[in-house]
Coordinates of C-alpha atoms in Angstrom, one line a residue:
X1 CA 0.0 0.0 0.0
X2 CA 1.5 3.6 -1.1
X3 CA 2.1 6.0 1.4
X4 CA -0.6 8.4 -0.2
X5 CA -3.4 5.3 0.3
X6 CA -2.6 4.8 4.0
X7 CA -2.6 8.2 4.8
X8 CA -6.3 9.0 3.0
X9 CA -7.1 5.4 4.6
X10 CA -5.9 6.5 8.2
X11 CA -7.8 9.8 7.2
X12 CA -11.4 8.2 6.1
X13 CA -11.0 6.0 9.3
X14 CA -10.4 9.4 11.8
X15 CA -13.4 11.0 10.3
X16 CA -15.9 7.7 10.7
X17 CA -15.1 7.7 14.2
X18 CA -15.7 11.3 15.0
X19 CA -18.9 10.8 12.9
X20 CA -19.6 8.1 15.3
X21 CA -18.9 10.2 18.3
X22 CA -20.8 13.2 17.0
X23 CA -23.6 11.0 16.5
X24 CA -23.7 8.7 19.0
X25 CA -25.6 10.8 21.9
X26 CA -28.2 11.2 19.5
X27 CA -29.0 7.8 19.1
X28 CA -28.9 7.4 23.0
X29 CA -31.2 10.0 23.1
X30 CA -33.6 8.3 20.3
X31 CA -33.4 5.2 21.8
X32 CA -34.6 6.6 25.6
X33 CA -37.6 5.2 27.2
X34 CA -36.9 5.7 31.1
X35 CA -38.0 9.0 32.1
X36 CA -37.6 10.8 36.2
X37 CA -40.4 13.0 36.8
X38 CA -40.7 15.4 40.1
X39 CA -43.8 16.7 41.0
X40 CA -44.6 18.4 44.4
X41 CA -47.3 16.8 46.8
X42 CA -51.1 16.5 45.9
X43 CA -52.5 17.1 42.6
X44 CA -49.7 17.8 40.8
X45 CA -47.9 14.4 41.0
X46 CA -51.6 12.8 41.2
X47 CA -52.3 14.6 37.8
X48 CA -49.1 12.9 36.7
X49 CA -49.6 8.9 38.0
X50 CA -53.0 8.8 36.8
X51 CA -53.4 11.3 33.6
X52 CA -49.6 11.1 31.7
X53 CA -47.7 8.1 33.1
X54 CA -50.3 5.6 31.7
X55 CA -50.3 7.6 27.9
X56 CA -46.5 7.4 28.2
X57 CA -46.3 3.4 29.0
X58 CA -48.5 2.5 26.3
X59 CA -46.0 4.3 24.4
X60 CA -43.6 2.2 25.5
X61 CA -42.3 4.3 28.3
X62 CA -41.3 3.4 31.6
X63 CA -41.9 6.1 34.0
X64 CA -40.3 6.9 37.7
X65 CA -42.3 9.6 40.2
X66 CA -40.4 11.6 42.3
X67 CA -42.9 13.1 44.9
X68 CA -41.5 16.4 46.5
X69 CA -42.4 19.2 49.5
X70 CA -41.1 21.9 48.8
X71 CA -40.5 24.4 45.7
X72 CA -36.5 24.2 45.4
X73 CA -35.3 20.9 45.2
X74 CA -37.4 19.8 41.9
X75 CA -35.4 22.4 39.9
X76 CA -31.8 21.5 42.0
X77 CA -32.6 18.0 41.1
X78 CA -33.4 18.7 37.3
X79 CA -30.4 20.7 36.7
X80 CA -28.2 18.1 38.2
X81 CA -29.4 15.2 36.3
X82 CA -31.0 13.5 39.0
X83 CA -34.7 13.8 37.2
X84 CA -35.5 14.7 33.4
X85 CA -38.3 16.9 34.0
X86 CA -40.9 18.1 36.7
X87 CA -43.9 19.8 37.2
X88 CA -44.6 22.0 39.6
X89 CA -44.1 25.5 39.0
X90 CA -45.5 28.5 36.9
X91 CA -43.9 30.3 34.3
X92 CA -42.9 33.1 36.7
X93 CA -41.5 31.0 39.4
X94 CA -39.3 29.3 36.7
X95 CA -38.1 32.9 35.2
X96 CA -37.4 34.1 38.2
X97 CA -35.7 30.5 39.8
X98 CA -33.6 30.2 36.5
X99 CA -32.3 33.7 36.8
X100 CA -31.6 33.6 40.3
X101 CA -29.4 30.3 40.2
X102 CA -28.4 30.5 36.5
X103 CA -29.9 27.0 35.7
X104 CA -30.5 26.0 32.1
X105 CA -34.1 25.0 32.8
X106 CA -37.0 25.7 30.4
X107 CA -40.9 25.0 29.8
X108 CA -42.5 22.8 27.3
X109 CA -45.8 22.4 27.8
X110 CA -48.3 24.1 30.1
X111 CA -50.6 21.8 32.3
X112 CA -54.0 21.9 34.5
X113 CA -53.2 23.0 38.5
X114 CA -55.8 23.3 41.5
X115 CA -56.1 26.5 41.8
X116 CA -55.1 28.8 44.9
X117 CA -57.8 29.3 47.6
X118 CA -58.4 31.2 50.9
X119 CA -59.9 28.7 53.6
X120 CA -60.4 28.9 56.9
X121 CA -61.7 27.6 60.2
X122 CA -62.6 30.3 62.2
X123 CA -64.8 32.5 59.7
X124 CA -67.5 31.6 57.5
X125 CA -66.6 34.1 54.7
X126 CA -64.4 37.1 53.1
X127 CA -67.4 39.2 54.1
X128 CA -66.9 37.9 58.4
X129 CA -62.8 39.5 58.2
X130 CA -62.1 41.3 61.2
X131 CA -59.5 43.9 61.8
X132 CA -56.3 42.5 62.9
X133 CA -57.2 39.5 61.1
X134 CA -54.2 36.7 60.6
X135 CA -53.6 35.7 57.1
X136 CA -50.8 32.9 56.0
X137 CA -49.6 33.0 52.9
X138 CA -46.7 31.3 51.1
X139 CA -43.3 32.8 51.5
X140 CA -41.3 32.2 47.9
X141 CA -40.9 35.2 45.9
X142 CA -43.4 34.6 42.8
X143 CA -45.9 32.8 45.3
X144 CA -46.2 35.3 47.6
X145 CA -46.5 37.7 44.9
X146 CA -49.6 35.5 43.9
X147 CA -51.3 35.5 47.5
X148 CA -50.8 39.4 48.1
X149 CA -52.4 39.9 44.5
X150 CA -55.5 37.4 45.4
X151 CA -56.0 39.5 48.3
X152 CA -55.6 42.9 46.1
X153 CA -58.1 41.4 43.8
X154 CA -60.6 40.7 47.1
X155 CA -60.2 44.4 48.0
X156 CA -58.6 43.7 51.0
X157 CA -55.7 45.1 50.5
X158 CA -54.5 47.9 47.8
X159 CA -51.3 47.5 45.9
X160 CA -48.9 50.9 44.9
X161 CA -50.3 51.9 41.2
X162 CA -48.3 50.3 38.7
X163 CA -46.7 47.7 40.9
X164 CA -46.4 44.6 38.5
X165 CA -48.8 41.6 40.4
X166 CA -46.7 38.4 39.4
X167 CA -43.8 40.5 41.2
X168 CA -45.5 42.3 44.1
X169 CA -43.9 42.3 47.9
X170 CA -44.8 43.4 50.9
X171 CA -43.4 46.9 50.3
X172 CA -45.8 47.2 47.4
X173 CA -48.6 47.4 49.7
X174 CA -49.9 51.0 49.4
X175 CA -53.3 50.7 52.1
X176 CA -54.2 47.6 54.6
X177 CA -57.4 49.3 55.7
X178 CA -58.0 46.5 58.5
X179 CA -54.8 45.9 59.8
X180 CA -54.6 42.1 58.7
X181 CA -51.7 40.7 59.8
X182 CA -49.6 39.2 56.9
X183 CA -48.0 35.6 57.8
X184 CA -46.0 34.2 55.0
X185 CA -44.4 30.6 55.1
X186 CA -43.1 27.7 53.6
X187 CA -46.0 26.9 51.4
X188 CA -46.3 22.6 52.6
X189 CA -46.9 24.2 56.1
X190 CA -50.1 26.5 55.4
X191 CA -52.9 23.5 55.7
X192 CA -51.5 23.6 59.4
X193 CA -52.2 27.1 60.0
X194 CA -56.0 27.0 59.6
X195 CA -56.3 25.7 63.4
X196 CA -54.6 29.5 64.4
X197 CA -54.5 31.7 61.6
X198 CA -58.0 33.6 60.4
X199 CA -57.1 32.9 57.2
X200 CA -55.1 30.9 55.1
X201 CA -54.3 31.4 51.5
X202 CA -53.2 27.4 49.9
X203 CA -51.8 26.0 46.6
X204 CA -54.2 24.2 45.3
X205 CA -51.7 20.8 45.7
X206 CA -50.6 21.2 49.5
X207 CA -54.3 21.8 50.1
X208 CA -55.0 18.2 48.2
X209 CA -52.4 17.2 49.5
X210 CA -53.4 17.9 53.5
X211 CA -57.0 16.7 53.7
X212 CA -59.0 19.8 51.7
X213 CA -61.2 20.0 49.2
X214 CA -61.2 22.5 46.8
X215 CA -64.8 22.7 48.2
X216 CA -63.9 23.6 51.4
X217 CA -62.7 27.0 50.0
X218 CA -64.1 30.1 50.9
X219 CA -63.0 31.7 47.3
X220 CA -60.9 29.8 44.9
X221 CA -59.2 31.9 42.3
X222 CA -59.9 32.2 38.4
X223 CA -56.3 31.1 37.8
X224 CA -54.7 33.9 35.1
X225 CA -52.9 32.0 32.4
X226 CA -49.3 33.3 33.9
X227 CA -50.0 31.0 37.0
X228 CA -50.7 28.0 35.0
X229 CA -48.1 25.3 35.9
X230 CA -45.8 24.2 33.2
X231 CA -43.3 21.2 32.1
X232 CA -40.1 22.3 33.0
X233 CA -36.8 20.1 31.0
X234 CA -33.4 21.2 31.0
X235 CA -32.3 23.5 27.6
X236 CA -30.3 20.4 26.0
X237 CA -33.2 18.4 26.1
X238 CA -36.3 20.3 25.2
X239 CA -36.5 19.1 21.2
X240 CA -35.3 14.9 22.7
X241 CA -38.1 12.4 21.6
X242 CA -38.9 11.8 24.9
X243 CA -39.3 15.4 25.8
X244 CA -41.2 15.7 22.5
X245 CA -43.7 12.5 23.8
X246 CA -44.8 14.1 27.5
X247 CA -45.6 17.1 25.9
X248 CA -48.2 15.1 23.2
X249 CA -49.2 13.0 26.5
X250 CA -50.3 16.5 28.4
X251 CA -52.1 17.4 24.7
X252 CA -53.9 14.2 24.5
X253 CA -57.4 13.9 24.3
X254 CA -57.2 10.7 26.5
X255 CA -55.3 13.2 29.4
X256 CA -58.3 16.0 29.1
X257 CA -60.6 12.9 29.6
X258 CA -58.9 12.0 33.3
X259 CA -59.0 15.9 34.3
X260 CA -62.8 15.9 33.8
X261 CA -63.6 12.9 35.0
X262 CA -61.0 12.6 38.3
X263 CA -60.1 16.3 39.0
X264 CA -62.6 18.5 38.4
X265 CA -62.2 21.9 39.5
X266 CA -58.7 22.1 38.0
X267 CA -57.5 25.2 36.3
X268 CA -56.8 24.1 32.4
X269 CA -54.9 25.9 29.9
X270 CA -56.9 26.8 26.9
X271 CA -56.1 23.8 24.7
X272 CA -57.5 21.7 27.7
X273 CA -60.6 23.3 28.0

């Protein structure tokens, strides 16, 4: 063999084994079918076991649960590998988690949530409030923003004019006519306030998840489309197969069948409705 033939030989050989390199996460990627989920307590990993994880297995899909309490370690565990998606959170709360801890997370697909409420043991409605009145509410950035604009909404307090609502503190409230005394904490721990608080504003999920019905609510939100929860992924694999397949599960006419039927009440996006 010439010297010019082994060296194009030695050449064609280097570039099919880069090609195979290049290509070979691809076909790991194709060839998927275990997929982590993390949901947080209640309805949201509920919607999960018995609306997408049966479309996914009959697509040949084996899929793990990952139940959590709280509203940080779903996104620490996504961006560290140990789950491929979750669903917990709205777009704001992602935004602003992603930007805080510089996290290559992002949505796919918006799904149904139980939507916030304001319970309560000690009155029988909004109209029986009281000056000095206890509220709990959750203490997270985009959720608390979420309870103090319910309450705006209810006219019992009054936000500063032009104070964005999906970003609102407590140093955005302008008039709190009645004195209500403002309580926020981690947002599992609420359900447990109702014995001591006046009020209690709940996620619809650690309500579930604690013994309520979305019944037992003395007002449940119209849930704006902003709080809607959404399928969060990380960036590299928002267009993989598998990514592509639980967003057609959450679009499935079969999934909008279980929400009617097994969790009615829900707030739905519009292409659930």
């Amino acid at each position: 063999m010439t010297f010019a033939r082994r060296t194009l030989l030695a050449l064609a050989l280097t570039a099919s084994a880069s090609a195979a390199v290049l290509f070979a996460p691809v076909v790991q990627a194709q060839d998927r079918k275990e997929i982590t989920i993390g949901a947080t307590a209640g309805s949201n990993i509920e919607v999960l076991r018995q609306g997408i994880k049966p479309l996914l297995e009959k697509r040949g899909y084996t899929v793990k649960l990952v139940e959590f309490n709280d509203y940080v370690q779903p996104n620490i565990a996504l961006a560290q590998g140990a789950l491929d998606a979750n669903f917990f959170q709205h777009i704001t709360y992602l935004n602003r988690f992603r930007e805080d801890r510089k996290l290559d997370i992002v949505d796919v697909v918006q799904g149904p949530m139980a939507p916030f409420g304001i319970y309560s043991k000690k009155r029988k409605s909004l109209a029986d409030v009281k000056p000095g009145d206890r509220i709990t509410l959750a203490n997270d950035p985009a959720n608390l923003a979420h309870g103090l604009a319910l309450l705006a909404d209810q006219k019992l307090l009054t936000l500063k004019p032009g104070a964005d609502p999906i970003r609102v503190t407590e140093k955005d409230i302008a008039a709190n006519p009645l004195n209500l005394k403002l309580q926020p904490i981690e947002a599992a721990q609420i359900p447990r306030t109702l014995d001591d608080a006046e009020y209690a504003i709940v996620n619809g999920n650690f309500a579930i998840s604690s013994g309520l019905k979305l019944t037992d609510a003395l007002l449940l939100e119209k849930t704006p489309d902003h709080y809607m929860l959404v399928l969060a992924v990380k960036g590299k694999d928002k267009q993989a197969p598998w990514t592509l397949a639980l967003a057609d599960a959450f679009r499935a006419p079969e999934f909008k069948a279980v929400l009617v039927q097994k969790f009615p009440g829900y707030a739905r996006p519009a292409f659930l409705q």
